[in-house]
Amino acid sequence: MSLKKSFTKDGNCKVTFTVSAEAAQGAKTITLAGDFNSWSSTSTPLAKKSDGSFSVSVTLPADHEFQFRYLFDGNRWENDWSADKYVPAPFSNADNSVVITSK
């Protein structure tokens, strides 16, 4: 798993969220849910690549922190192994991944 950040001319941060084929563990679908999409489990699907990895790019405001998780096949939540940090989830006994959009 990885997070790649680049900063746009208008001051936003484009974040590419990638789940490697190994990390996907045979998943058919992966979606991204987080603060930035009201924790929707369907609105931000990752595209499956020919090598078995999945990715999606999201443009976020710079200088913020956003909690997120991946949803594999609509039933299994996973964190990003390369998140900037982790925080306790408010409604479960798990942690949420965090991406920080600062330079």
mmCIF file with all atom_site columns, C-alpha atoms in Angstrom:
data_model
loop_
_atom_site.group_PDB
_atom_site.id
_atom_site.type_symbol
_atom_site.label_atom_id
_atom_site.label_alt_id
_atom_site.label_comp_id
_atom_site.label_asym_id
_atom_site.label_entity_id
_atom_site.label_seq_id
_atom_site.pdbx_PDB_ins_code
_atom_site.Cartn_x
_atom_site.Cartn_y
_atom_site.Cartn_z
_atom_site.occupancy
_atom_site.B_iso_or_equiv
_atom_site.pdbx_formal_charge
_atom_site.auth_seq_id
_atom_site.auth_comp_id
_atom_site.auth_asym_id
_atom_site.auth_atom_id
_atom_site.pdbx_PDB_model_num
ATOM 1   C CA . MET A 1 1   ? 0.000   0.000   0.000   1.00 0.00 ? 1   MET A CA 1
ATOM 2   C CA . SER A 1 2   ? 1.169   3.502   -0.619  1.00 0.00 ? 2   SER A CA 1
ATOM 3   C CA . LEU A 1 3   ? 0.237   7.162   -0.617  1.00 0.00 ? 3   LEU A CA 1
ATOM 4   C CA . LYS A 1 4   ? 1.716   9.466   -3.250  1.00 0.00 ? 4   LYS A CA 1
ATOM 5   C CA . LYS A 1 5   ? 1.197   13.198  -2.776  1.00 0.00 ? 5   LYS A CA 1
ATOM 6   C CA . SER A 1 6   ? 1.672   16.070  -5.200  1.00 0.00 ? 6   SER A CA 1
ATOM 7   C CA . PHE A 1 7   ? 0.661   19.684  -4.794  1.00 0.00 ? 7   PHE A CA 1
ATOM 8   C CA . THR A 1 8   ? -1.372  21.498  -7.416  1.00 0.00 ? 8   THR A CA 1
ATOM 9   C CA . LYS A 1 9   ? -0.928  25.094  -8.535  1.00 0.00 ? 9   LYS A CA 1
ATOM 10  C CA . ASP A 1 10  ? -4.168  26.054  -6.783  1.00 0.00 ? 10  ASP A CA 1
ATOM 11  C CA . GLY A 1 11  ? -2.776  24.927  -3.420  1.00 0.00 ? 11  GLY A CA 1
ATOM 12  C CA . ASN A 1 12  ? -4.529  21.567  -3.103  1.00 0.00 ? 12  ASN A CA 1
ATOM 13  C CA . CYS A 1 13  ? -2.935  18.177  -2.556  1.00 0.00 ? 13  CYS A CA 1
ATOM 14  C CA . LYS A 1 14  ? -3.535  15.339  -5.018  1.00 0.00 ? 14  LYS A CA 1
ATOM 15  C CA . VAL A 1 15  ? -3.205  12.037  -3.172  1.00 0.00 ? 15  VAL A CA 1
ATOM 16  C CA . THR A 1 16  ? -2.952  8.745   -5.037  1.00 0.00 ? 16  THR A CA 1
ATOM 17  C CA . PHE A 1 17  ? -4.028  5.829   -2.860  1.00 0.00 ? 17  PHE A CA 1
ATOM 18  C CA . THR A 1 18  ? -2.592  2.496   -4.052  1.00 0.00 ? 18  THR A CA 1
ATOM 19  C CA . VAL A 1 19  ? -3.180  -1.046  -2.800  1.00 0.00 ? 19  VAL A CA 1
ATOM 20  C CA . SER A 1 20  ? -0.620  -3.494  -4.194  1.00 0.00 ? 20  SER A CA 1
ATOM 21  C CA . ALA A 1 21  ? -1.698  -6.844  -5.633  1.00 0.00 ? 21  ALA A CA 1
ATOM 22  C CA . GLU A 1 22  ? -0.112  -8.545  -2.614  1.00 0.00 ? 22  GLU A CA 1
ATOM 23  C CA . ALA A 1 23  ? -2.041  -6.365  -0.172  1.00 0.00 ? 23  ALA A CA 1
ATOM 24  C CA . ALA A 1 24  ? -5.283  -6.778  -2.141  1.00 0.00 ? 24  ALA A CA 1
ATOM 25  C CA . GLN A 1 25  ? -5.147  -10.521 -1.394  1.00 0.00 ? 25  GLN A CA 1
ATOM 26  C CA . GLY A 1 26  ? -7.402  -11.406 -4.311  1.00 0.00 ? 26  GLY A CA 1
ATOM 27  C CA . ALA A 1 27  ? -10.033 -8.750  -3.639  1.00 0.00 ? 27  ALA A CA 1
ATOM 28  C CA . LYS A 1 28  ? -12.466 -8.135  -6.493  1.00 0.00 ? 28  LYS A CA 1
ATOM 29  C CA . THR A 1 29  ? -13.309 -4.557  -5.433  1.00 0.00 ? 29  THR A CA 1
ATOM 30  C CA . ILE A 1 30  ? -11.755 -1.977  -3.120  1.00 0.00 ? 30  ILE A CA 1
ATOM 31  C CA . THR A 1 31  ? -13.286 1.355   -2.163  1.00 0.00 ? 31  THR A CA 1
ATOM 32  C CA . LEU A 1 32  ? -11.874 4.275   -0.203  1.00 0.00 ? 32  LEU A CA 1
ATOM 33  C CA . ALA A 1 33  ? -13.903 5.760   2.642   1.00 0.00 ? 33  ALA A CA 1
ATOM 34  C CA . GLY A 1 34  ? -12.888 8.686   4.799   1.00 0.00 ? 34  GLY A CA 1
ATOM 35  C CA . ASP A 1 35  ? -13.555 12.139  6.184   1.00 0.00 ? 35  ASP A CA 1
ATOM 36  C CA . PHE A 1 36  ? -13.277 13.580  2.662   1.00 0.00 ? 36  PHE A CA 1
ATOM 37  C CA . ASN A 1 37  ? -16.279 11.600  1.287   1.00 0.00 ? 37  ASN A CA 1
ATOM 38  C CA . SER A 1 38  ? -18.472 11.381  4.417   1.00 0.00 ? 38  SER A CA 1
ATOM 39  C CA . TRP A 1 39  ? -17.252 7.798   4.964   1.00 0.00 ? 39  TRP A CA 1
ATOM 40  C CA . SER A 1 40  ? -19.141 6.606   1.896   1.00 0.00 ? 40  SER A CA 1
ATOM 41  C CA . SER A 1 41  ? -18.349 2.957   1.223   1.00 0.00 ? 41  SER A CA 1
ATOM 42  C CA . THR A 1 42  ? -19.288 3.295   -2.460  1.00 0.00 ? 42  THR A CA 1
ATOM 43  C CA . SER A 1 43  ? -18.459 6.781   -3.792  1.00 0.00 ? 43  SER A CA 1
ATOM 44  C CA . THR A 1 44  ? -14.678 6.369   -4.249  1.00 0.00 ? 44  THR A CA 1
ATOM 45  C CA . PRO A 1 45  ? -13.837 3.016   -5.882  1.00 0.00 ? 45  PRO A CA 1
ATOM 46  C CA . LEU A 1 46  ? -10.233 2.149   -6.674  1.00 0.00 ? 46  LEU A CA 1
ATOM 47  C CA . ALA A 1 47  ? -9.532  1.063   -10.261 1.00 0.00 ? 47  ALA A CA 1
ATOM 48  C CA . LYS A 1 48  ? -8.047  -2.412  -10.681 1.00 0.00 ? 48  LYS A CA 1
ATOM 49  C CA . LYS A 1 49  ? -4.868  -2.445  -12.771 1.00 0.00 ? 49  LYS A CA 1
ATOM 50  C CA . SER A 1 50  ? -3.613  -5.272  -15.002 1.00 0.00 ? 50  SER A CA 1
ATOM 51  C CA . ASP A 1 51  ? -0.952  -6.174  -12.411 1.00 0.00 ? 51  ASP A CA 1
ATOM 52  C CA . GLY A 1 52  ? -3.651  -6.804  -9.758  1.00 0.00 ? 52  GLY A CA 1
ATOM 53  C CA . SER A 1 53  ? -3.069  -3.555  -7.850  1.00 0.00 ? 53  SER A CA 1
ATOM 54  C CA . PHE A 1 54  ? -5.775  -0.948  -7.239  1.00 0.00 ? 54  PHE A CA 1
ATOM 55  C CA . SER A 1 55  ? -5.511  2.852   -7.158  1.00 0.00 ? 55  SER A CA 1
ATOM 56  C CA . VAL A 1 56  ? -7.459  6.101   -7.099  1.00 0.00 ? 56  VAL A CA 1
ATOM 57  C CA . SER A 1 57  ? -6.451  9.763   -6.947  1.00 0.00 ? 57  SER A CA 1
ATOM 58  C CA . VAL A 1 58  ? -8.311  12.285  -4.808  1.00 0.00 ? 58  VAL A CA 1
ATOM 59  C CA . THR A 1 59  ? -7.699  16.035  -4.631  1.00 0.00 ? 59  THR A CA 1
ATOM 60  C CA . LEU A 1 60  ? -7.848  17.295  -1.051  1.00 0.00 ? 60  LEU A CA 1
ATOM 61  C CA . PRO A 1 61  ? -7.279  20.685  0.596   1.00 0.00 ? 61  PRO A CA 1
ATOM 62  C CA . ALA A 1 62  ? -3.679  21.208  1.690   1.00 0.00 ? 62  ALA A CA 1
ATOM 63  C CA . ASP A 1 63  ? -2.605  21.479  5.324   1.00 0.00 ? 63  ASP A CA 1
ATOM 64  C CA . HIS A 1 64  ? -5.268  19.131  6.700   1.00 0.00 ? 64  HIS A CA 1
ATOM 65  C CA . GLU A 1 65  ? -5.443  15.646  8.179   1.00 0.00 ? 65  GLU A CA 1
ATOM 66  C CA . PHE A 1 66  ? -7.975  13.144  6.862   1.00 0.00 ? 66  PHE A CA 1
ATOM 67  C CA . GLN A 1 67  ? -8.906  9.783   8.376   1.00 0.00 ? 67  GLN A CA 1
ATOM 68  C CA . PHE A 1 68  ? -9.607  6.944   5.957   1.00 0.00 ? 68  PHE A CA 1
ATOM 69  C CA . ARG A 1 69  ? -9.806  3.175   5.467   1.00 0.00 ? 69  ARG A CA 1
ATOM 70  C CA . TYR A 1 70  ? -10.163 0.781   2.558   1.00 0.00 ? 70  TYR A CA 1
ATOM 71  C CA . LEU A 1 71  ? -13.164 -1.527  2.160   1.00 0.00 ? 71  LEU A CA 1
ATOM 72  C CA . PHE A 1 72  ? -12.321 -4.826  0.440   1.00 0.00 ? 72  PHE A CA 1
ATOM 73  C CA . ASP A 1 73  ? -15.170 -6.617  -1.367  1.00 0.00 ? 73  ASP A CA 1
ATOM 74  C CA . GLY A 1 74  ? -17.767 -4.654  0.594   1.00 0.00 ? 74  GLY A CA 1
ATOM 75  C CA . ASN A 1 75  ? -17.109 -6.485  3.865   1.00 0.00 ? 75  ASN A CA 1
ATOM 76  C CA . ARG A 1 76  ? -13.541 -6.160  5.178   1.00 0.00 ? 76  ARG A CA 1
ATOM 77  C CA . TRP A 1 77  ? -11.990 -2.911  6.408   1.00 0.00 ? 77  TRP A CA 1
ATOM 78  C CA . GLU A 1 78  ? -8.224  -2.409  6.110   1.00 0.00 ? 78  GLU A CA 1
ATOM 79  C CA . ASN A 1 79  ? -5.794  0.356   6.990   1.00 0.00 ? 79  ASN A CA 1
ATOM 80  C CA . ASP A 1 80  ? -3.039  1.633   4.720   1.00 0.00 ? 80  ASP A CA 1
ATOM 81  C CA . TRP A 1 81  ? 0.349   0.223   5.729   1.00 0.00 ? 81  TRP A CA 1
ATOM 82  C CA . SER A 1 82  ? 2.038   3.490   4.760   1.00 0.00 ? 82  SER A CA 1
ATOM 83  C CA . ALA A 1 83  ? -0.377  5.954   6.353   1.00 0.00 ? 83  ALA A CA 1
ATOM 84  C CA . ASP A 1 84  ? 1.121   9.086   7.854   1.00 0.00 ? 84  ASP A CA 1
ATOM 85  C CA . LYS A 1 85  ? -0.268  8.035   11.235  1.00 0.00 ? 85  LYS A CA 1
ATOM 86  C CA . TYR A 1 86  ? -3.107  6.098   12.863  1.00 0.00 ? 86  TYR A CA 1
ATOM 87  C CA . VAL A 1 87  ? -5.804  7.235   15.282  1.00 0.00 ? 87  VAL A CA 1
ATOM 88  C CA . PRO A 1 88  ? -8.420  5.272   17.232  1.00 0.00 ? 88  PRO A CA 1
ATOM 89  C CA . ALA A 1 89  ? -11.706 4.963   15.347  1.00 0.00 ? 89  ALA A CA 1
ATOM 90  C CA . PRO A 1 90  ? -14.567 6.536   17.305  1.00 0.00 ? 90  PRO A CA 1
ATOM 91  C CA . PHE A 1 91  ? -17.091 3.752   16.629  1.00 0.00 ? 91  PHE A CA 1
ATOM 92  C CA . SER A 1 92  ? -15.033 0.534   16.758  1.00 0.00 ? 92  SER A CA 1
ATOM 93  C CA . ASN A 1 93  ? -12.079 -1.156  18.406  1.00 0.00 ? 93  ASN A CA 1
ATOM 94  C CA . ALA A 1 94  ? -9.868  -0.416  15.389  1.00 0.00 ? 94  ALA A CA 1
ATOM 95  C CA . ASP A 1 95  ? -7.628  2.390   14.213  1.00 0.00 ? 95  ASP A CA 1
ATOM 96  C CA . ASN A 1 96  ? -8.149  4.613   11.192  1.00 0.00 ? 96  ASN A CA 1
ATOM 97  C CA . SER A 1 97  ? -5.370  5.539   8.784   1.00 0.00 ? 97  SER A CA 1
ATOM 98  C CA . VAL A 1 98  ? -4.542  9.235   8.444   1.00 0.00 ? 98  VAL A CA 1
ATOM 99  C CA . VAL A 1 99  ? -3.155  11.134  5.451   1.00 0.00 ? 99  VAL A CA 1
ATOM 100 C CA . ILE A 1 100 ? -1.608  14.544  6.163   1.00 0.00 ? 100 ILE A CA 1
ATOM 101 C CA . THR A 1 101 ? -1.747  16.956  3.221   1.00 0.00 ? 101 THR A CA 1
ATOM 102 C CA . SER A 1 102 ? 1.095   19.264  4.250   1.00 0.00 ? 102 SER A CA 1
ATOM 103 C CA . LYS A 1 103 ? 4.312   19.900  2.354   1.00 0.00 ? 103 LYS A CA 1
#
